[in-house]
Amino acid sequence: MAVLAIRKYGDPILRKKAIKVAEFDAALQQAAANMIETMQAAKGIGLAANQVGQTHALCVVDVGLITEGAPPQAFVNPVILQESGKEVGYEEGCLSIPDVNEEVMRKERILIRYQDLTGAEHEQECEGTLARVLQHETDHLNGVFFVDRLSPLRRKLLSKKLKAIAEEAMQELRQNRR
Ligand code: NI
């Protein structure tokens, strides 16, 4: 297993729509294991594949924070089929947008369809923190950041900070290409 570098806001891969996973092989399991290790090293509760520079539709979530004792879980090809309940506000952060935490409004319940690492399909109703994290990660796989969901005013107030993160991300990309 390996801890991977986390791509930051401004890195073009974070705006790309993920590609559907078709092969449920050892490489996919390895990718998920690396993402779990990376998420844990960064003390995150969720991570999407494009955040570590990969294009497949895969995210991992530390469901142990929600269900005590449960191991981190991989969600392959996740699709939110239904959102329901009230719109609730919750302060979100993101490993790709360091030091930015903002209240985001989302629906409190979702019905999600996903595959596990063996390819088996599941449909699950979630609420609370799990629904929140899965909405955030599914957004990533569609090229969307939580800051995109803020009001124009909030985004404007953050624009300098976001610009600085993006400049750093581009610098890192240039260095890694050398
Ligand atoms: Ni995130």
PDB file of C-alpha atoms and ligand atoms in Angstrom:
ATOM      1  CA  MET A   1       0.000   0.000   0.000  1.00  0.00           C
ATOM      2  CA  ALA A   2       1.066   3.578  -0.460  1.00  0.00           C
ATOM      3  CA  VAL A   3       0.162   7.064   0.653  1.00  0.00           C
ATOM      4  CA  LEU A   4      -0.506   9.105  -2.485  1.00  0.00           C
ATOM      5  CA  ALA A   5      -0.180  12.851  -3.099  1.00  0.00           C
ATOM      6  CA  ILE A   6      -3.497  14.675  -2.814  1.00  0.00           C
ATOM      7  CA  ARG A   7      -4.350  16.957  -5.737  1.00  0.00           C
ATOM      8  CA  LYS A   8      -5.475  20.452  -4.814  1.00  0.00           C
ATOM      9  CA  TYR A   9      -8.199  22.781  -6.004  1.00  0.00           C
ATOM     10  CA  GLY A  10      -7.143  24.170  -9.383  1.00  0.00           C
ATOM     11  CA  ASP A  11      -5.699  20.876 -10.615  1.00  0.00           C
ATOM     12  CA  PRO A  12      -7.630  20.161 -13.847  1.00  0.00           C
ATOM     13  CA  ILE A  13      -8.234  16.488 -12.975  1.00  0.00           C
ATOM     14  CA  LEU A  14     -10.537  17.597 -10.165  1.00  0.00           C
ATOM     15  CA  ARG A  15     -12.901  19.118 -12.746  1.00  0.00           C
ATOM     16  CA  LYS A  16     -13.086  15.929 -14.827  1.00  0.00           C
ATOM     17  CA  LYS A  17     -16.005  13.556 -14.712  1.00  0.00           C
ATOM     18  CA  ALA A  18     -14.858  10.123 -13.549  1.00  0.00           C
ATOM     19  CA  ILE A  19     -14.894   7.164 -15.929  1.00  0.00           C
ATOM     20  CA  LYS A  20     -17.104   4.207 -15.047  1.00  0.00           C
ATOM     21  CA  VAL A  21     -15.206   1.231 -13.635  1.00  0.00           C
ATOM     22  CA  ALA A  22     -15.689  -1.933 -15.698  1.00  0.00           C
ATOM     23  CA  GLU A  23     -12.891  -4.185 -14.414  1.00  0.00           C
ATOM     24  CA  PHE A  24     -13.151  -5.400 -10.843  1.00  0.00           C
ATOM     25  CA  ASP A  25      -9.624  -6.679 -10.646  1.00  0.00           C
ATOM     26  CA  ALA A  26      -6.594  -6.616  -8.362  1.00  0.00           C
ATOM     27  CA  ALA A  27      -5.597  -3.180  -9.686  1.00  0.00           C
ATOM     28  CA  LEU A  28      -8.915  -1.745  -8.509  1.00  0.00           C
ATOM     29  CA  GLN A  29      -8.484  -3.311  -5.080  1.00  0.00           C
ATOM     30  CA  GLN A  30      -4.970  -1.896  -4.893  1.00  0.00           C
ATOM     31  CA  ALA A  31      -6.229   1.564  -5.893  1.00  0.00           C
ATOM     32  CA  ALA A  32      -8.890   1.429  -3.165  1.00  0.00           C
ATOM     33  CA  ALA A  33      -6.375   0.234  -0.558  1.00  0.00           C
ATOM     34  CA  ASN A  34      -4.014   3.093  -1.447  1.00  0.00           C
ATOM     35  CA  MET A  35      -6.848   5.602  -1.261  1.00  0.00           C
ATOM     36  CA  ILE A  36      -7.889   4.323   2.173  1.00  0.00           C
ATOM     37  CA  GLU A  37      -4.318   4.614   3.406  1.00  0.00           C
ATOM     38  CA  THR A  38      -4.037   8.127   1.939  1.00  0.00           C
ATOM     39  CA  MET A  39      -7.354   9.196   3.491  1.00  0.00           C
ATOM     40  CA  GLN A  40      -6.314   7.906   6.900  1.00  0.00           C
ATOM     41  CA  ALA A  41      -2.865   9.527   6.724  1.00  0.00           C
ATOM     42  CA  ALA A  42      -4.565  12.852   5.918  1.00  0.00           C
ATOM     43  CA  LYS A  43      -7.169  12.331   8.653  1.00  0.00           C
ATOM     44  CA  GLY A  44     -10.007  12.642   6.137  1.00  0.00           C
ATOM     45  CA  ILE A  45     -13.365  10.894   6.237  1.00  0.00           C
ATOM     46  CA  GLY A  46     -13.750  10.505   2.479  1.00  0.00           C
ATOM     47  CA  LEU A  47     -11.628  10.605  -0.668  1.00  0.00           C
ATOM     48  CA  ALA A  48     -12.429  10.410  -4.379  1.00  0.00           C
ATOM     49  CA  ALA A  49     -10.099   8.874  -6.985  1.00  0.00           C
ATOM     50  CA  ASN A  50      -9.481  12.122  -8.889  1.00  0.00           C
ATOM     51  CA  GLN A  51      -8.113  13.606  -5.660  1.00  0.00           C
ATOM     52  CA  VAL A  52      -5.178  11.218  -6.030  1.00  0.00           C
ATOM     53  CA  GLY A  53      -4.863  11.750  -9.779  1.00  0.00           C
ATOM     54  CA  GLN A  54      -6.934   8.807 -10.981  1.00  0.00           C
ATOM     55  CA  THR A  55      -9.861   8.931 -13.375  1.00  0.00           C
ATOM     56  CA  HIS A  56     -12.064   6.026 -12.327  1.00  0.00           C
ATOM     57  CA  ALA A  57     -15.379   6.359 -10.503  1.00  0.00           C
ATOM     58  CA  LEU A  58     -14.260   5.221  -7.080  1.00  0.00           C
ATOM     59  CA  CYS A  59     -14.392   6.815  -3.671  1.00  0.00           C
ATOM     60  CA  VAL A  60     -13.609   5.621  -0.176  1.00  0.00           C
ATOM     61  CA  VAL A  61     -15.367   6.609   3.017  1.00  0.00           C
ATOM     62  CA  ASP A  62     -14.353   6.098   6.616  1.00  0.00           C
ATOM     63  CA  VAL A  63     -17.680   4.618   7.646  1.00  0.00           C
ATOM     64  CA  GLY A  64     -16.125   3.759  11.022  1.00  0.00           C
ATOM     65  CA  LEU A  65     -16.882   7.343  12.027  1.00  0.00           C
ATOM     66  CA  ILE A  66     -20.537   6.672  11.415  1.00  0.00           C
ATOM     67  CA  THR A  67     -20.880   3.008  12.380  1.00  0.00           C
ATOM     68  CA  GLU A  68     -18.458   2.313  15.184  1.00  0.00           C
ATOM     69  CA  GLY A  69     -15.908  -0.344  14.360  1.00  0.00           C
ATOM     70  CA  ALA A  70     -16.795  -0.595  10.661  1.00  0.00           C
ATOM     71  CA  PRO A  71     -13.778  -0.663   8.329  1.00  0.00           C
ATOM     72  CA  PRO A  72     -13.369   2.008   5.620  1.00  0.00           C
ATOM     73  CA  GLN A  73     -15.498   1.219   2.604  1.00  0.00           C
ATOM     74  CA  ALA A  74     -14.998   1.601  -1.149  1.00  0.00           C
ATOM     75  CA  PHE A  75     -17.885   2.780  -3.337  1.00  0.00           C
ATOM     76  CA  VAL A  76     -17.455   2.012  -7.036  1.00  0.00           C
ATOM     77  CA  ASN A  77     -19.555   3.789  -9.691  1.00  0.00           C
ATOM     78  CA  PRO A  78     -21.718   5.518  -7.067  1.00  0.00           C
ATOM     79  CA  VAL A  79     -24.879   7.219  -8.308  1.00  0.00           C
ATOM     80  CA  ILE A  80     -27.315   9.103  -6.126  1.00  0.00           C
ATOM     81  CA  LEU A  81     -30.740   7.934  -7.244  1.00  0.00           C
ATOM     82  CA  GLN A  82     -32.818  10.037  -4.912  1.00  0.00           C
ATOM     83  CA  GLU A  83     -32.445  12.853  -2.414  1.00  0.00           C
ATOM     84  CA  SER A  84     -35.089  13.446   0.200  1.00  0.00           C
ATOM     85  CA  GLY A  85     -35.873  15.083   3.500  1.00  0.00           C
ATOM     86  CA  LYS A  86     -35.000  18.568   4.619  1.00  0.00           C
ATOM     87  CA  GLU A  87     -32.161  20.712   3.326  1.00  0.00           C
ATOM     88  CA  VAL A  88     -29.711  20.839   6.181  1.00  0.00           C
ATOM     89  CA  GLY A  89     -26.582  22.890   6.723  1.00  0.00           C
ATOM     90  CA  TYR A  90     -23.303  21.318   7.850  1.00  0.00           C
ATOM     91  CA  GLU A  91     -19.760  22.626   7.884  1.00  0.00           C
ATOM     92  CA  GLU A  92     -17.726  20.821   5.242  1.00  0.00           C
ATOM     93  CA  GLY A  93     -14.059  20.755   4.432  1.00  0.00           C
ATOM     94  CA  CYS A  94     -12.061  18.985   1.740  1.00  0.00           C
ATOM     95  CA  LEU A  95      -8.564  17.518   1.576  1.00  0.00           C
ATOM     96  CA  SER A  96      -8.175  19.260  -1.805  1.00  0.00           C
ATOM     97  CA  ILE A  97      -9.091  22.678  -0.339  1.00  0.00           C
ATOM     98  CA  PRO A  98      -6.972  23.001   2.793  1.00  0.00           C
ATOM     99  CA  ASP A  99      -8.088  25.353   5.562  1.00  0.00           C
ATOM    100  CA  VAL A 100     -11.454  26.156   4.027  1.00  0.00           C
ATOM    101  CA  ASN A 101     -14.536  25.136   5.992  1.00  0.00           C
ATOM    102  CA  GLU A 102     -17.981  26.355   5.027  1.00  0.00           C
ATOM    103  CA  GLU A 103     -21.541  25.452   5.778  1.00  0.00           C
ATOM    104  CA  VAL A 104     -23.095  23.616   2.821  1.00  0.00           C
ATOM    105  CA  MET A 105     -26.800  22.919   2.386  1.00  0.00           C
ATOM    106  CA  ARG A 106     -27.683  19.382   1.293  1.00  0.00           C
ATOM    107  CA  LYS A 107     -30.612  16.994   1.541  1.00  0.00           C
ATOM    108  CA  GLU A 108     -30.536  14.929   4.713  1.00  0.00           C
ATOM    109  CA  ARG A 109     -31.297  11.572   3.086  1.00  0.00           C
ATOM    110  CA  ILE A 110     -30.174   9.847  -0.090  1.00  0.00           C
ATOM    111  CA  LEU A 111     -30.683   6.599  -1.930  1.00  0.00           C
ATOM    112  CA  ILE A 112     -27.378   5.589  -3.468  1.00  0.00           C
ATOM    113  CA  ARG A 113     -26.530   2.832  -5.916  1.00  0.00           C
ATOM    114  CA  TYR A 114     -22.950   1.597  -6.055  1.00  0.00           C
ATOM    115  CA  GLN A 115     -20.828  -1.467  -6.640  1.00  0.00           C
ATOM    116  CA  ASP A 116     -18.378  -2.973  -4.196  1.00  0.00           C
ATOM    117  CA  LEU A 117     -14.857  -4.063  -5.133  1.00  0.00           C
ATOM    118  CA  THR A 118     -16.144  -7.427  -6.386  1.00  0.00           C
ATOM    119  CA  GLY A 119     -18.603  -5.723  -8.754  1.00  0.00           C
ATOM    120  CA  ALA A 120     -21.718  -6.636  -6.744  1.00  0.00           C
ATOM    121  CA  GLU A 121     -24.383  -3.952  -6.967  1.00  0.00           C
ATOM    122  CA  HIS A 122     -25.951  -2.385  -3.884  1.00  0.00           C
ATOM    123  CA  GLU A 123     -28.668   0.153  -3.170  1.00  0.00           C
ATOM    124  CA  GLN A 124     -28.547   1.798   0.205  1.00  0.00           C
ATOM    125  CA  GLU A 125     -30.506   4.480   1.978  1.00  0.00           C
ATOM    126  CA  CYS A 126     -28.311   6.769   4.042  1.00  0.00           C
ATOM    127  CA  GLU A 127     -28.834   9.755   6.248  1.00  0.00           C
ATOM    128  CA  GLY A 128     -26.842  12.049   8.480  1.00  0.00           C
ATOM    129  CA  THR A 129     -23.065  12.105   8.163  1.00  0.00           C
ATOM    130  CA  LEU A 130     -22.880   9.171   5.744  1.00  0.00           C
ATOM    131  CA  ALA A 131     -25.369  10.830   3.360  1.00  0.00           C
ATOM    132  CA  ARG A 132     -23.352  14.036   3.665  1.00  0.00           C
ATOM    133  CA  VAL A 133     -19.976  12.420   2.906  1.00  0.00           C
ATOM    134  CA  LEU A 134     -21.346  10.361   0.005  1.00  0.00           C
ATOM    135  CA  GLN A 135     -22.883  13.473  -1.571  1.00  0.00           C
ATOM    136  CA  HIS A 136     -19.563  15.301  -1.207  1.00  0.00           C
ATOM    137  CA  GLU A 137     -17.585  12.402  -2.754  1.00  0.00           C
ATOM    138  CA  THR A 138     -20.079  11.787  -5.563  1.00  0.00           C
ATOM    139  CA  ASP A 139     -19.782  15.488  -6.365  1.00  0.00           C
ATOM    140  CA  HIS A 140     -15.995  15.035  -6.713  1.00  0.00           C
ATOM    141  CA  LEU A 141     -16.537  12.231  -9.210  1.00  0.00           C
ATOM    142  CA  ASN A 142     -18.645  14.672 -11.240  1.00  0.00           C
ATOM    143  CA  GLY A 143     -15.976  17.385 -11.064  1.00  0.00           C
ATOM    144  CA  VAL A 144     -17.831  19.412  -8.432  1.00  0.00           C
ATOM    145  CA  PHE A 145     -16.406  20.937  -5.235  1.00  0.00           C
ATOM    146  CA  PHE A 146     -18.356  21.785  -2.114  1.00  0.00           C
ATOM    147  CA  VAL A 147     -17.434  25.435  -2.626  1.00  0.00           C
ATOM    148  CA  ASP A 148     -19.407  25.347  -5.908  1.00  0.00           C
ATOM    149  CA  ARG A 149     -22.509  24.855  -3.765  1.00  0.00           C
ATOM    150  CA  LEU A 150     -22.034  28.039  -1.743  1.00  0.00           C
ATOM    151  CA  SER A 151     -23.886  31.270  -2.413  1.00  0.00           C
ATOM    152  CA  PRO A 152     -22.213  33.670  -4.882  1.00  0.00           C
ATOM    153  CA  LEU A 153     -21.426  35.971  -1.945  1.00  0.00           C
ATOM    154  CA  ARG A 154     -19.687  33.243   0.100  1.00  0.00           C
ATOM    155  CA  ARG A 155     -17.732  32.183  -2.978  1.00  0.00           C
ATOM    156  CA  LYS A 156     -16.684  35.731  -3.611  1.00  0.00           C
ATOM    157  CA  LEU A 157     -15.423  36.038  -0.053  1.00  0.00           C
ATOM    158  CA  LEU A 158     -13.349  32.879  -0.598  1.00  0.00           C
ATOM    159  CA  SER A 159     -12.058  33.756  -4.043  1.00  0.00           C
ATOM    160  CA  LYS A 160      -8.637  35.019  -2.917  1.00  0.00           C
ATOM    161  CA  LYS A 161      -8.014  31.925  -0.815  1.00  0.00           C
ATOM    162  CA  LEU A 162      -9.119  29.621  -3.634  1.00  0.00           C
ATOM    163  CA  LYS A 163      -6.929  31.450  -6.115  1.00  0.00           C
ATOM    164  CA  ALA A 164      -3.912  30.997  -3.838  1.00  0.00           C
ATOM    165  CA  ILE A 165      -4.611  27.256  -3.479  1.00  0.00           C
ATOM    166  CA  ALA A 166      -5.004  26.933  -7.259  1.00  0.00           C
ATOM    167  CA  GLU A 167      -1.712  28.722  -7.897  1.00  0.00           C
ATOM    168  CA  GLU A 168       0.039  26.349  -5.513  1.00  0.00           C
ATOM    169  CA  ALA A 169      -1.611  23.354  -7.204  1.00  0.00           C
ATOM    170  CA  MET A 170      -0.349  24.463 -10.601  1.00  0.00           C
ATOM    171  CA  GLN A 171       3.131  24.967  -9.196  1.00  0.00           C
ATOM    172  CA  GLU A 172       3.115  21.453  -7.747  1.00  0.00           C
ATOM    173  CA  LEU A 173       1.990  20.037 -11.101  1.00  0.00           C
ATOM    174  CA  ARG A 174       4.818  21.800 -12.930  1.00  0.00           C
ATOM    175  CA  GLN A 175       7.368  20.534 -10.399  1.00  0.00           C
ATOM    176  CA  ASN A 176       6.129  16.956 -10.680  1.00  0.00           C
ATOM    177  CA  ARG A 177       6.392  17.087 -14.459  1.00  0.00           C
ATOM    178  CA  ARG A 178      10.084  17.922 -14.322  1.00  0.00           C
TER     179      ARG A 178
HETATM  180 NI    NI B   1     -13.502  16.698  -0.824  1.00  0.00          NI
END
